[in-house]
Structures are given as C-alpha cells and as structure tokens.
mmCIF file of C-alpha atoms in Angstrom:
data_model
loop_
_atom_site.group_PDB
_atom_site.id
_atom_site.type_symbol
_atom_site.label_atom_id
_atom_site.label_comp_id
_atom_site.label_asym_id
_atom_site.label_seq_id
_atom_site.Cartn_x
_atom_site.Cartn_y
_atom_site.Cartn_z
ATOM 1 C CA UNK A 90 -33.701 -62.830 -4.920
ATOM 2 C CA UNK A 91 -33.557 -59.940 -2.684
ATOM 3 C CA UNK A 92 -33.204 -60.354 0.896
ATOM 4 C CA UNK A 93 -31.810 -59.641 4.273
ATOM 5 C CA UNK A 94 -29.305 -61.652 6.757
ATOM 6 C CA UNK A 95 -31.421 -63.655 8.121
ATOM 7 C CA UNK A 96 -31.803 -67.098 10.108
ATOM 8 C CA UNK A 97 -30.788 -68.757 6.453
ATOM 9 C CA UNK A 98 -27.438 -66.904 6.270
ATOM 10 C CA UNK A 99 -26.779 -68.226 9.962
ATOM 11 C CA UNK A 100 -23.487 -70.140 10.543
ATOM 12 C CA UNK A 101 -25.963 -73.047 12.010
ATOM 13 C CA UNK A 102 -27.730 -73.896 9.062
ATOM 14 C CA UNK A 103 -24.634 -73.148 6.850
ATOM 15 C CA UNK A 104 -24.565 -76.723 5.456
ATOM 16 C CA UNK A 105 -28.363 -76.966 5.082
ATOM 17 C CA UNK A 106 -28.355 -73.303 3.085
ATOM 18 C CA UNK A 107 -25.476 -74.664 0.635
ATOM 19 C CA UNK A 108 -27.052 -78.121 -0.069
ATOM 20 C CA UNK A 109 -30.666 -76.484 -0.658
ATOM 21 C CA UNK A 110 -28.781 -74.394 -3.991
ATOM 22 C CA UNK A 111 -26.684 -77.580 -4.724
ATOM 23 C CA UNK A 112 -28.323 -78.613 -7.984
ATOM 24 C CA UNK A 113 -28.250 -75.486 -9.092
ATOM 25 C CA UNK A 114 -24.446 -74.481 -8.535
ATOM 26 C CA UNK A 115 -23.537 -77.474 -10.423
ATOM 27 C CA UNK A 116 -25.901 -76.787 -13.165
ATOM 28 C CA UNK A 117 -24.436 -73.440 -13.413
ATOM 29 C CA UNK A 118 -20.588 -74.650 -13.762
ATOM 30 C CA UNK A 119 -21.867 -77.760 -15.658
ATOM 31 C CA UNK A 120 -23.411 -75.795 -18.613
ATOM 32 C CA UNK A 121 -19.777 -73.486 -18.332
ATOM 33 C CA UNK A 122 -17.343 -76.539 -18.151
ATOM 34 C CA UNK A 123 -19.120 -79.177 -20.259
ATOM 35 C CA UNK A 124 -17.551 -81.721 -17.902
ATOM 36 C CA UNK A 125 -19.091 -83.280 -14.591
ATOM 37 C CA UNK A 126 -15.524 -83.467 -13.262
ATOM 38 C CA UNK A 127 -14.823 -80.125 -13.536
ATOM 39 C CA UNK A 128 -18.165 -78.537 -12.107
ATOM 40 C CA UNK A 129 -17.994 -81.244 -9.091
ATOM 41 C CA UNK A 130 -14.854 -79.491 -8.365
ATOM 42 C CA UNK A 131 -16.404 -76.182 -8.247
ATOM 43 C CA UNK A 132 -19.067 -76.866 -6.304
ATOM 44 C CA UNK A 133 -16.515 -78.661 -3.670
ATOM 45 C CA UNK A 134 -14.501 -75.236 -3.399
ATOM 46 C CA UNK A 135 -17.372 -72.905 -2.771
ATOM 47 C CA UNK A 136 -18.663 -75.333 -0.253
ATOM 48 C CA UNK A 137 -15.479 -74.787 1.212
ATOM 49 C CA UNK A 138 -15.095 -71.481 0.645
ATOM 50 C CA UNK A 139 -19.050 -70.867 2.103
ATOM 51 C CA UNK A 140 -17.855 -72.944 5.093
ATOM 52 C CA UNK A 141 -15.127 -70.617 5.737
ATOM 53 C CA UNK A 142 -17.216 -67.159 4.983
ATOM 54 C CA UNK A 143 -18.671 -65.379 7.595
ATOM 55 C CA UNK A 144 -22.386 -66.741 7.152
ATOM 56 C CA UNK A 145 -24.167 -63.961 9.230
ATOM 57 C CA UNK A 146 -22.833 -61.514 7.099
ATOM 58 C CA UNK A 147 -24.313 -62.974 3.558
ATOM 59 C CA UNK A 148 -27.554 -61.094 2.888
ATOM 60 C CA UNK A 149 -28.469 -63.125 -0.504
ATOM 61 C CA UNK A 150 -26.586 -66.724 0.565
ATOM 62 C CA UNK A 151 -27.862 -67.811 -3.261
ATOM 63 C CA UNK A 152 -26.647 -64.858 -5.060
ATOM 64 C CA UNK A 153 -23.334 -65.290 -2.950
ATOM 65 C CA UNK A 154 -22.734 -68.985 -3.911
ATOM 66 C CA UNK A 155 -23.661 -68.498 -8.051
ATOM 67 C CA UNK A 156 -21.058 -65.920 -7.592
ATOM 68 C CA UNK A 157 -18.649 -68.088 -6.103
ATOM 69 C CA UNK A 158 -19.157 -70.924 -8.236
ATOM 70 C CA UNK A 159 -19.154 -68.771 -11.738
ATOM 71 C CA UNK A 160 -15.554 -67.249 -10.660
ATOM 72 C CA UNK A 161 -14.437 -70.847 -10.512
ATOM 73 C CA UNK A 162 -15.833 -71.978 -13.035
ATOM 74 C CA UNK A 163 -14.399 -69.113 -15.163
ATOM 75 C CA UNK A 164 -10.714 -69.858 -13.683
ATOM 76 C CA UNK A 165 -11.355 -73.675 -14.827
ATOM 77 C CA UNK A 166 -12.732 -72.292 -18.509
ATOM 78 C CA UNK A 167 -9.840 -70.743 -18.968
ATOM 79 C CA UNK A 168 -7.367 -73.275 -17.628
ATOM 80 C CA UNK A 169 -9.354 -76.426 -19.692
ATOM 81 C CA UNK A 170 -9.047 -73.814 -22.736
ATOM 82 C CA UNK A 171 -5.033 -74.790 -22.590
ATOM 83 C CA UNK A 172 -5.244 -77.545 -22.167
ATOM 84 C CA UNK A 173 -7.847 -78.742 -25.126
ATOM 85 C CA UNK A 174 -4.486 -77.182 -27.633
ATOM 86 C CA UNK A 175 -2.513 -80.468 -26.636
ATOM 87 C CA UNK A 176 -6.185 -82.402 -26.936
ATOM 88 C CA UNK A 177 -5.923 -85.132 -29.470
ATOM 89 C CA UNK A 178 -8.720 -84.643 -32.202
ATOM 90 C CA UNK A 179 -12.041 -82.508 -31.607
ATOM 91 C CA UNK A 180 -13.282 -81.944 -28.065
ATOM 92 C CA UNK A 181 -16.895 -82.927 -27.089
ATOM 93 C CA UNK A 182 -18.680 -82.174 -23.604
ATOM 94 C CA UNK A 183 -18.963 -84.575 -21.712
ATOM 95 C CA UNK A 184 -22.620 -85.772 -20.686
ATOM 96 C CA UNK A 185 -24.684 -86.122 -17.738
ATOM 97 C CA UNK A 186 -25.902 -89.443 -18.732
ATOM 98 C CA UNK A 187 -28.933 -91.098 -18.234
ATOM 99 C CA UNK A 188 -32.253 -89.667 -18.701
ATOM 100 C CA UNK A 189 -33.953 -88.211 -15.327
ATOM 101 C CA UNK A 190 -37.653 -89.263 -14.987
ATOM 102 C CA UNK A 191 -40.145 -87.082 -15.614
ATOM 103 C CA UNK A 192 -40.251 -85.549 -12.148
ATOM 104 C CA UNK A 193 -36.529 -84.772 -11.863
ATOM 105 C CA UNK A 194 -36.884 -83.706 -16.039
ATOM 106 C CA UNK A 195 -39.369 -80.691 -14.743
ATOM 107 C CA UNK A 196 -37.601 -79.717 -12.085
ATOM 108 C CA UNK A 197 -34.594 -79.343 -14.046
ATOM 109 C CA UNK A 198 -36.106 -76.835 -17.226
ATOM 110 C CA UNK A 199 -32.957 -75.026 -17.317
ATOM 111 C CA UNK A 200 -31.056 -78.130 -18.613
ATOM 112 C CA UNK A 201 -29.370 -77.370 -21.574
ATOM 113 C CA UNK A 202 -29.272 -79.381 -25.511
ATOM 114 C CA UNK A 203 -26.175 -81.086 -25.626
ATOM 115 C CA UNK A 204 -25.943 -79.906 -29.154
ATOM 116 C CA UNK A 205 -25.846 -75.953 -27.347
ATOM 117 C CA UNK A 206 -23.260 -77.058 -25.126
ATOM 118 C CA UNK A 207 -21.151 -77.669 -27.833
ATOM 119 C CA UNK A 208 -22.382 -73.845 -29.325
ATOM 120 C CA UNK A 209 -21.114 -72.575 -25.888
ATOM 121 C CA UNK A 210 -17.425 -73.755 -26.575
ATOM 122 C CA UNK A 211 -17.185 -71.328 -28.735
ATOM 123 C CA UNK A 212 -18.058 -68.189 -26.971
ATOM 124 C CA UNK A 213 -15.148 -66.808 -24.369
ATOM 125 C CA UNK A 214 -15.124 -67.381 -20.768
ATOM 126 C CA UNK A 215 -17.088 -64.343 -20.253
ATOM 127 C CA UNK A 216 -19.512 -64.705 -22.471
ATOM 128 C CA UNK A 217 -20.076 -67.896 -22.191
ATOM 129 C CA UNK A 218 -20.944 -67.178 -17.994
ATOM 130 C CA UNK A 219 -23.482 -64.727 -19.147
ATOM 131 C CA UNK A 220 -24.987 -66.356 -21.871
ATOM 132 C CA UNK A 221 -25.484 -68.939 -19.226
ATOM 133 C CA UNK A 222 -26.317 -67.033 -16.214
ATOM 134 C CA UNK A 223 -28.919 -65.023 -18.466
ATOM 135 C CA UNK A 224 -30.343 -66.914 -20.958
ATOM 136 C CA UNK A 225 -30.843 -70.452 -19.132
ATOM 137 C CA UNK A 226 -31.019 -69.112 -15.211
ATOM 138 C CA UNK A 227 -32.313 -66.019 -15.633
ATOM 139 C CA UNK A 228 -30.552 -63.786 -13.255
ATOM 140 C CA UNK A 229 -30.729 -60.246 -13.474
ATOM 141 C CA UNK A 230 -28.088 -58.171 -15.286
ATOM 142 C CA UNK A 231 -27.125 -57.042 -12.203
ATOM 143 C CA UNK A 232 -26.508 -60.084 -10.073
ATOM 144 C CA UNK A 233 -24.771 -61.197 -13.443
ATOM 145 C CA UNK A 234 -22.418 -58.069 -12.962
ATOM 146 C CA UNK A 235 -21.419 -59.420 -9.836
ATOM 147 C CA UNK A 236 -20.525 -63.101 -10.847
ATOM 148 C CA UNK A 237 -18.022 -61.890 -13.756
ATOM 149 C CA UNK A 238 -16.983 -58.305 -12.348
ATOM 150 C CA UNK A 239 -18.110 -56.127 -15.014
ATOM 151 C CA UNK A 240 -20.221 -52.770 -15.178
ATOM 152 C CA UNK A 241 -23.661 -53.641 -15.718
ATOM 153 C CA UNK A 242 -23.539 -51.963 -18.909
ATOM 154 C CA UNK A 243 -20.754 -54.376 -20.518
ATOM 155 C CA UNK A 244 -22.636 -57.538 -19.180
ATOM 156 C CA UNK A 245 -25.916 -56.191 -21.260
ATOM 157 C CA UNK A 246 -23.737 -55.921 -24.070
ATOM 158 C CA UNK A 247 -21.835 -59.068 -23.837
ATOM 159 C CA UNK A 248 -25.381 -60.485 -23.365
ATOM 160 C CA UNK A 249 -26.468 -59.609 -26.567
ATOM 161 C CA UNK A 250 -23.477 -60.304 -28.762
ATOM 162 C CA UNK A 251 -23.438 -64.137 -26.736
ATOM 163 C CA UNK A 252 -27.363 -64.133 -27.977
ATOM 164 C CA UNK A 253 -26.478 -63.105 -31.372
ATOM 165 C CA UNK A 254 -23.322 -65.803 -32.052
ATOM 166 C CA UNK A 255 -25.995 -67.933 -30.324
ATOM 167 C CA UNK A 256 -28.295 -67.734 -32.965
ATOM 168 C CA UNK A 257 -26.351 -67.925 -35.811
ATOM 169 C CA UNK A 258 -25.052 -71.517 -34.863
ATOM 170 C CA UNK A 259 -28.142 -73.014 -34.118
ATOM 171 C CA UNK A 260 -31.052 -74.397 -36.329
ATOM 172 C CA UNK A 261 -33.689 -72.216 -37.064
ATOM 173 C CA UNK A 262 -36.256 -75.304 -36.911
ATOM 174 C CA UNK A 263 -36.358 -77.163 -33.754
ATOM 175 C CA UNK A 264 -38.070 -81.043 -34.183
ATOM 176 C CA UNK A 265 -40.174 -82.475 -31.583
ATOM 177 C CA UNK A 266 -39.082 -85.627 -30.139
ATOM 178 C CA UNK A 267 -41.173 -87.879 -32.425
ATOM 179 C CA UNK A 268 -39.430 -86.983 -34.853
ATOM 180 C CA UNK A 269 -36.247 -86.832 -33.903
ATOM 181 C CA UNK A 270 -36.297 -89.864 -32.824
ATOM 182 C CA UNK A 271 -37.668 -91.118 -35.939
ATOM 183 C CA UNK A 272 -34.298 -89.170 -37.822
ATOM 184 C CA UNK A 273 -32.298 -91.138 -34.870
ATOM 185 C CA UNK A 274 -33.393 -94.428 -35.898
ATOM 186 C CA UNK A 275 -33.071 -94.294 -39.584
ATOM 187 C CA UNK A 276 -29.882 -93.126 -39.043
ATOM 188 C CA UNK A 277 -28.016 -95.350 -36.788
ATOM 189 C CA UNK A 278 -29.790 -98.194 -38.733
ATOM 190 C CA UNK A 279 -28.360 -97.106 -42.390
ATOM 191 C CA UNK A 280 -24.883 -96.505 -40.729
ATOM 192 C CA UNK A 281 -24.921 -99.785 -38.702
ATOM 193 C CA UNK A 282 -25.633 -101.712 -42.530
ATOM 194 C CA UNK A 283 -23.273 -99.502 -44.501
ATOM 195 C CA UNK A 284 -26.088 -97.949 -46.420
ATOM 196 C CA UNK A 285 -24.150 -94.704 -48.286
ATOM 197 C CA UNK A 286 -27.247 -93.711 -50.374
ATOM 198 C CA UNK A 287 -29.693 -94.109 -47.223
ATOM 199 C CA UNK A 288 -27.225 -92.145 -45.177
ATOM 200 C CA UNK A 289 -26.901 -89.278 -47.781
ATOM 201 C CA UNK A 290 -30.625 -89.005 -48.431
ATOM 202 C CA UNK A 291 -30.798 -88.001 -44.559
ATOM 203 C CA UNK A 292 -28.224 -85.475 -44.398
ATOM 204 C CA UNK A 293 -27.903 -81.428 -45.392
ATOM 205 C CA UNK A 294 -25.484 -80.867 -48.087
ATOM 206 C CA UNK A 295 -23.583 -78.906 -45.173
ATOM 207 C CA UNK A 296 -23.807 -81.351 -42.430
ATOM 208 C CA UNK A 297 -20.903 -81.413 -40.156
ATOM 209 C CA UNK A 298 -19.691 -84.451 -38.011
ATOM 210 C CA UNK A 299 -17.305 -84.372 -35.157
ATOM 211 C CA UNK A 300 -16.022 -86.739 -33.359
ATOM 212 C CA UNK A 301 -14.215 -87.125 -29.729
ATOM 213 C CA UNK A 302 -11.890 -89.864 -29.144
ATOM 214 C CA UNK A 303 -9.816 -88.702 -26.876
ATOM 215 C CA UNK A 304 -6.419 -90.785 -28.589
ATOM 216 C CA UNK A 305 -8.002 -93.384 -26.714
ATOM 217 C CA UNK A 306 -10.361 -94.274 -29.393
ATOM 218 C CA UNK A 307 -10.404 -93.977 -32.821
ATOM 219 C CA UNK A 308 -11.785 -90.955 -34.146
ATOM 220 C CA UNK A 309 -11.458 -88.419 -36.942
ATOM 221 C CA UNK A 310 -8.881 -86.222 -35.928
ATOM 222 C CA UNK A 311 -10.676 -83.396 -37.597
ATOM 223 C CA UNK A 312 -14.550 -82.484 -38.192
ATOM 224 C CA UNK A 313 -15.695 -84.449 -41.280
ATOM 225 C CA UNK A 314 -18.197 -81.815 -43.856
ATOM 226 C CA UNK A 315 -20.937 -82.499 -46.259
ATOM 227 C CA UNK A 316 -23.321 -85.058 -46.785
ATOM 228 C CA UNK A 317 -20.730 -87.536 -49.272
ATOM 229 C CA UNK A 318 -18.001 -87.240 -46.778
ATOM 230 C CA UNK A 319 -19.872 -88.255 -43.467
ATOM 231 C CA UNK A 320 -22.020 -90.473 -45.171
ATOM 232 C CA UNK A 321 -18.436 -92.783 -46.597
ATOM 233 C CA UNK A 322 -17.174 -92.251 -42.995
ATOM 234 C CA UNK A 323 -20.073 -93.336 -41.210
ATOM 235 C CA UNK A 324 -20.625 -96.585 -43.605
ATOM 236 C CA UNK A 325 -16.970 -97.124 -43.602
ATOM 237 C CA UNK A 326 -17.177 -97.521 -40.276
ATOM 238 C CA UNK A 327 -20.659 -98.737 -39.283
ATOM 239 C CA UNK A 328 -21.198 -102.271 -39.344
ATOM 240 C CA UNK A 329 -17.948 -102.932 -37.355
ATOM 241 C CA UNK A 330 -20.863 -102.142 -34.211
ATOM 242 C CA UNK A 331 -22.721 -105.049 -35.668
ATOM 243 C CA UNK A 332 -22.396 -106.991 -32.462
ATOM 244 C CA UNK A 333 -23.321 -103.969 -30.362
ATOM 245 C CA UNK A 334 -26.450 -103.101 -28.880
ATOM 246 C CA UNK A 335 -28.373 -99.873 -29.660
ATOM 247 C CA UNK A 336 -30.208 -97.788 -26.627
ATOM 248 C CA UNK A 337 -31.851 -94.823 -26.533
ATOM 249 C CA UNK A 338 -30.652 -92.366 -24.244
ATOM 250 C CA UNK A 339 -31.741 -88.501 -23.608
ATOM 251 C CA UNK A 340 -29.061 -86.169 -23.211
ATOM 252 C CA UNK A 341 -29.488 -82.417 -22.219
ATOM 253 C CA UNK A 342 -33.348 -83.430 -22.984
ATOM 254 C CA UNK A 343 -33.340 -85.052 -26.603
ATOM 255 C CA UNK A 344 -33.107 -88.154 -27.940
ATOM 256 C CA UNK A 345 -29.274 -90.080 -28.383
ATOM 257 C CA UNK A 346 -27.969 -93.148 -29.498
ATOM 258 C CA UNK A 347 -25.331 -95.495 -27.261
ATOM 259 C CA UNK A 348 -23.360 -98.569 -28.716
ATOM 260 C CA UNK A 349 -22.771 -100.797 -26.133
ATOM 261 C CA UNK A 350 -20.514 -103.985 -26.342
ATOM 262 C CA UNK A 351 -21.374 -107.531 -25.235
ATOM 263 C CA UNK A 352 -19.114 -106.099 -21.764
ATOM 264 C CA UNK A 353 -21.920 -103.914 -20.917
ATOM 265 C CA UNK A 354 -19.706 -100.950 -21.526
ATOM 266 C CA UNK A 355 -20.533 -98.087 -23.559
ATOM 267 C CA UNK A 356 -18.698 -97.473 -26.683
ATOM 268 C CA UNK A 357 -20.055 -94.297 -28.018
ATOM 269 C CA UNK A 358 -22.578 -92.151 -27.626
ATOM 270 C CA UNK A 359 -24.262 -90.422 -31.004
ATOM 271 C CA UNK A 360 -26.493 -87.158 -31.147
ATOM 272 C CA UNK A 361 -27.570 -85.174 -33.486
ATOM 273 C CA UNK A 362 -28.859 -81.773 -34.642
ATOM 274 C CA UNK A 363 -31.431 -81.446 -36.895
ATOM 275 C CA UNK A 364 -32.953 -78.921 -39.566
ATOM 276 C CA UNK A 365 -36.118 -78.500 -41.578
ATOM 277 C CA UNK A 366 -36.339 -82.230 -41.690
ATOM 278 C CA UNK A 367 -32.175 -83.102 -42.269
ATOM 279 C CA UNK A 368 -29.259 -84.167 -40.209
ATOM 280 C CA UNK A 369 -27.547 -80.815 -39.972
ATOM 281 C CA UNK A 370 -24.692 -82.106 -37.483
ATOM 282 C CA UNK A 371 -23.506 -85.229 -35.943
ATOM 283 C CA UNK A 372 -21.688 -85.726 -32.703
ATOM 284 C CA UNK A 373 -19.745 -88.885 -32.308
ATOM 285 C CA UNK A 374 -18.233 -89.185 -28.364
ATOM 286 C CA UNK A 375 -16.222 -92.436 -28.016
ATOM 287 C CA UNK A 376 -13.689 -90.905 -25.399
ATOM 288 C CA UNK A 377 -14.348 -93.452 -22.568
ATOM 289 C CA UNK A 378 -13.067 -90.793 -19.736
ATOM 290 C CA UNK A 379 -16.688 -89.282 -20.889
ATOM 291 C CA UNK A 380 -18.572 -91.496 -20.980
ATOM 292 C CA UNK A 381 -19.202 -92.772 -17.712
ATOM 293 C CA UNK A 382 -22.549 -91.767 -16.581
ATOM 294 C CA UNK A 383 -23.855 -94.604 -19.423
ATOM 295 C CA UNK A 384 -21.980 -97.085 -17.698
ATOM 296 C CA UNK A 385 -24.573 -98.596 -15.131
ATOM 297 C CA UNK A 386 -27.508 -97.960 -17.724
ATOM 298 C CA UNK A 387 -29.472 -101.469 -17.802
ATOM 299 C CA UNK A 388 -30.813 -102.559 -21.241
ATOM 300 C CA UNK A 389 -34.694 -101.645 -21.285
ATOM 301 C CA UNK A 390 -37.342 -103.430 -23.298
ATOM 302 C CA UNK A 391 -36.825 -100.990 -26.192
ATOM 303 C CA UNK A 392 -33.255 -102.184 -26.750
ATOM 304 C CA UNK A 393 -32.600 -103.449 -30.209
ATOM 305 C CA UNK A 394 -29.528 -105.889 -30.994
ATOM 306 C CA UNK A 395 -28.027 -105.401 -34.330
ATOM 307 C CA UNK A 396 -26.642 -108.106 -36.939
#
C-alpha cells in the first residue's frame, strides 16, 4: 500500500480514484454496521468528504478513504448501539441478499459468514473495526492505527483479544456446503411438517435460536435455548408456511433458506450454524425493513413448493 502523490491522488481523476476502492469501502463499513443502509451512508460521506480533500496532497488515496470510512462507520456503531436498547426483540444483520456468481463470489473472498456477523455484534466499536480491518482485509497494524486512532501497540492488543472472543463463539468444525445444505433441507422440511422428534434429532442440546422481527413481525422476543425448546417453537410454528415457497439463497457465502408468499415477497430468511454434524444455532430474520435484497429474487428450477 505504500506510495507517493501521484497522478492517482490528482484532483482530475478524484472520482475515478474513489469509485476504483468503492466495493471495498462498503465492504469495510458493511461487515462493521451489519446493515446496507448504514454502510451506503458511509461510503456517501467519504465520497463527499474525498471530494472536498485536497487530492494532490493524499499520498495513499486507499489508505486515506478506509480511514475515512472506518471513523464513520465507528460514529454509526456507536449511534445504532442506542438505538438497538429501544429495538423490539433480538437484532439480526441485515443481509446482502442474493448470491453473486461465481466471478463476483472470487473477487469478493473477504466476504464475511453471516453467522460471524452476528459474532461481531458483540465485540465494541473498536474492536470490532480491527477485528475487521485485520482479520478479513488484512491491513497492517499500522494503517489499522490510523483508522481507529490508537498506538500501534493497543491495536495489536485489541487484535488479539477481538481474535480470542472470536474464537470462543464460533464452531470449532466448519461443514462444507454439501453438507450444510443437506442439514438445511432436513431442517426446514421437519419444521415446515411440525416434526418435533425430527427437529430434535438435528439439533445440539445447546442450540440457540434467535429471531428478528422487528415488532413488525412476529418473533420471539427473546433467544429461544436447547434442542426441546426450539424444536416446540419451530413446529409450533412451521406449517403455518405451508403455502410458501422454499429457495435457497447464499448469504455471506453459505447456504440459507427464504419463505416466500404467493405475493412474491419474502417472509423470512433462515440460516444456520452448524457443529460436528448438529444445528448449533438458528437465525430466524422476518423484519421486512431487512429483507429487501430477496425481494426481486426469481424462483429458479430448484424451488420446492410446500403442502
């Protein structure tokens, strides 16, 4: 990343030097936000910010904008954190939406599990920019320093402690898709038929389910844990989507479920974390505010009605 003021700093090709980094400035306040709204509206104020600096003078134009973007991104962390106390029920990020095609899928290897992005909630502000910055980017401690104004030093530190909580909150076995999607599809097809004992046999003792409606949807108003209490909820509640149709999905790069009505619309989006062969945790997002990068998904040939 090192470099000098150069014709790419120029005030010329100002616009052409933002939109080159675009993708990943949004990426960046994306995996600190959790919400597309949100990062958009970083992204927006360091382009307007950039288009105000003096351009000649920025040696490392990408180092500059990260920067920019990760101190707005940390004022909006901290703001959203407020706000989610008068939140009605659990909070869930929200997600990009449809899958990106292969292509787009390698160019984008720093995309994040949904099921981390809900890990990140609960690191602070600070840590949660480093863990970030570090661990899916890759910038150096130093540049890192810069973004969150801290000595070196305390951003190796905060590094390590963000690695370590991390860690301790995410499964030690990671599936491959295959299977996954296998887990998926037994799943959603014992909840959709009310099946208790099918539902049970595929989930940990400790399994935790949490669900984000927003109070504009119903939704547990509080995370739901162990395998006799989700499984009741989920068959309690599972063949009322009889009429629905189910769809795969990827989200942050493994497999999901979406419900969506006979109106096309989406009514909740399902995905799941799994363990040495078990459902360890089960994410339920039925806020509609959230769920509209499903809404123009078409229906592909893989698309299963349910009765």
């Amino acid at each position: 990343m090192a470099g000098t003021a150069g014709p790419e700093a120029g005030a010329d090709s100002g616009e052409e030097v933002f939109e080159r980094h675009r993708r990943l400035l949004f990426a960046v306040a994306y995996d600190m936000l959790g919400s597309v709204h949100d990062a958009e509206d970083c992204v927006q104020e360091a382009w307007l910010g950039w288009h105000r600096a003096d351009r000649a003078a920025v040696g490392e134009p990408r180092a500059y904008l990260v920067r920019a973007v990760t101190n707005r991104a940390l004022n909006k962390v901290r703001s959203a954190k407020a706000r989610r106390e008068t939140y009605i029920g659990p909070w869930l990020p929200e997600p990009l939406g449809a899958a990106p095609d292969a292509a787009e899928r390698a160019e984008r290897a720093e995309e994040v599990s949904y099921a981390l992005l809900v890990v990140l909630e609960t690191l602070g502000p600070v840590e949660r920019a480093v863990f970030v910055l570090r661990e899916v980017f890759g910038f150096p401690h130093a540049e890192i320093a810069a973004a969150v104004d801290r000595s070196e030093q305390a951003v190796r530190q905060i590094a390590h402690r963000a690695r370590a909580h991390v860690r301790e909150r995410r499964p030690r076995y990671a599936p491959d898709d295959a299977e996954r999607r296998r887990l998926t599809e037994r799943f959603l097809a014992a909840s959709l038929q009310g099946d208790v004992a099918g539902l049970k046999a595929l989930l940990a003792e400790d399994v935790r389910l949490v669900s984000d409606g927003g109070g504009k949807r119903k939704a547990a108003l509080r995370p739901i844990l162990g395998a006799d209490k989700c499984a009741r909820f989920l068959a309690a509640i599972g063949p009322g989507y009889s009429g629905f149709r189910l769809e795969e999905a990827v989200v942050g790069g493994e497999p999901a479920g979406l419900l969506r009505g006979s109106d096309g619309e989406v009514d909740a989006m399902l995905a799941m974390e799994v363990s040495d062969g078990l459902i360890t945790r089960v994410l339920v997002l039925r806020n509609p505010d959230k769920l509209g990068g499903f809404r123009t998904s078409a229906a592909g040939p893989g698309d299963a009605a349910r009765s």
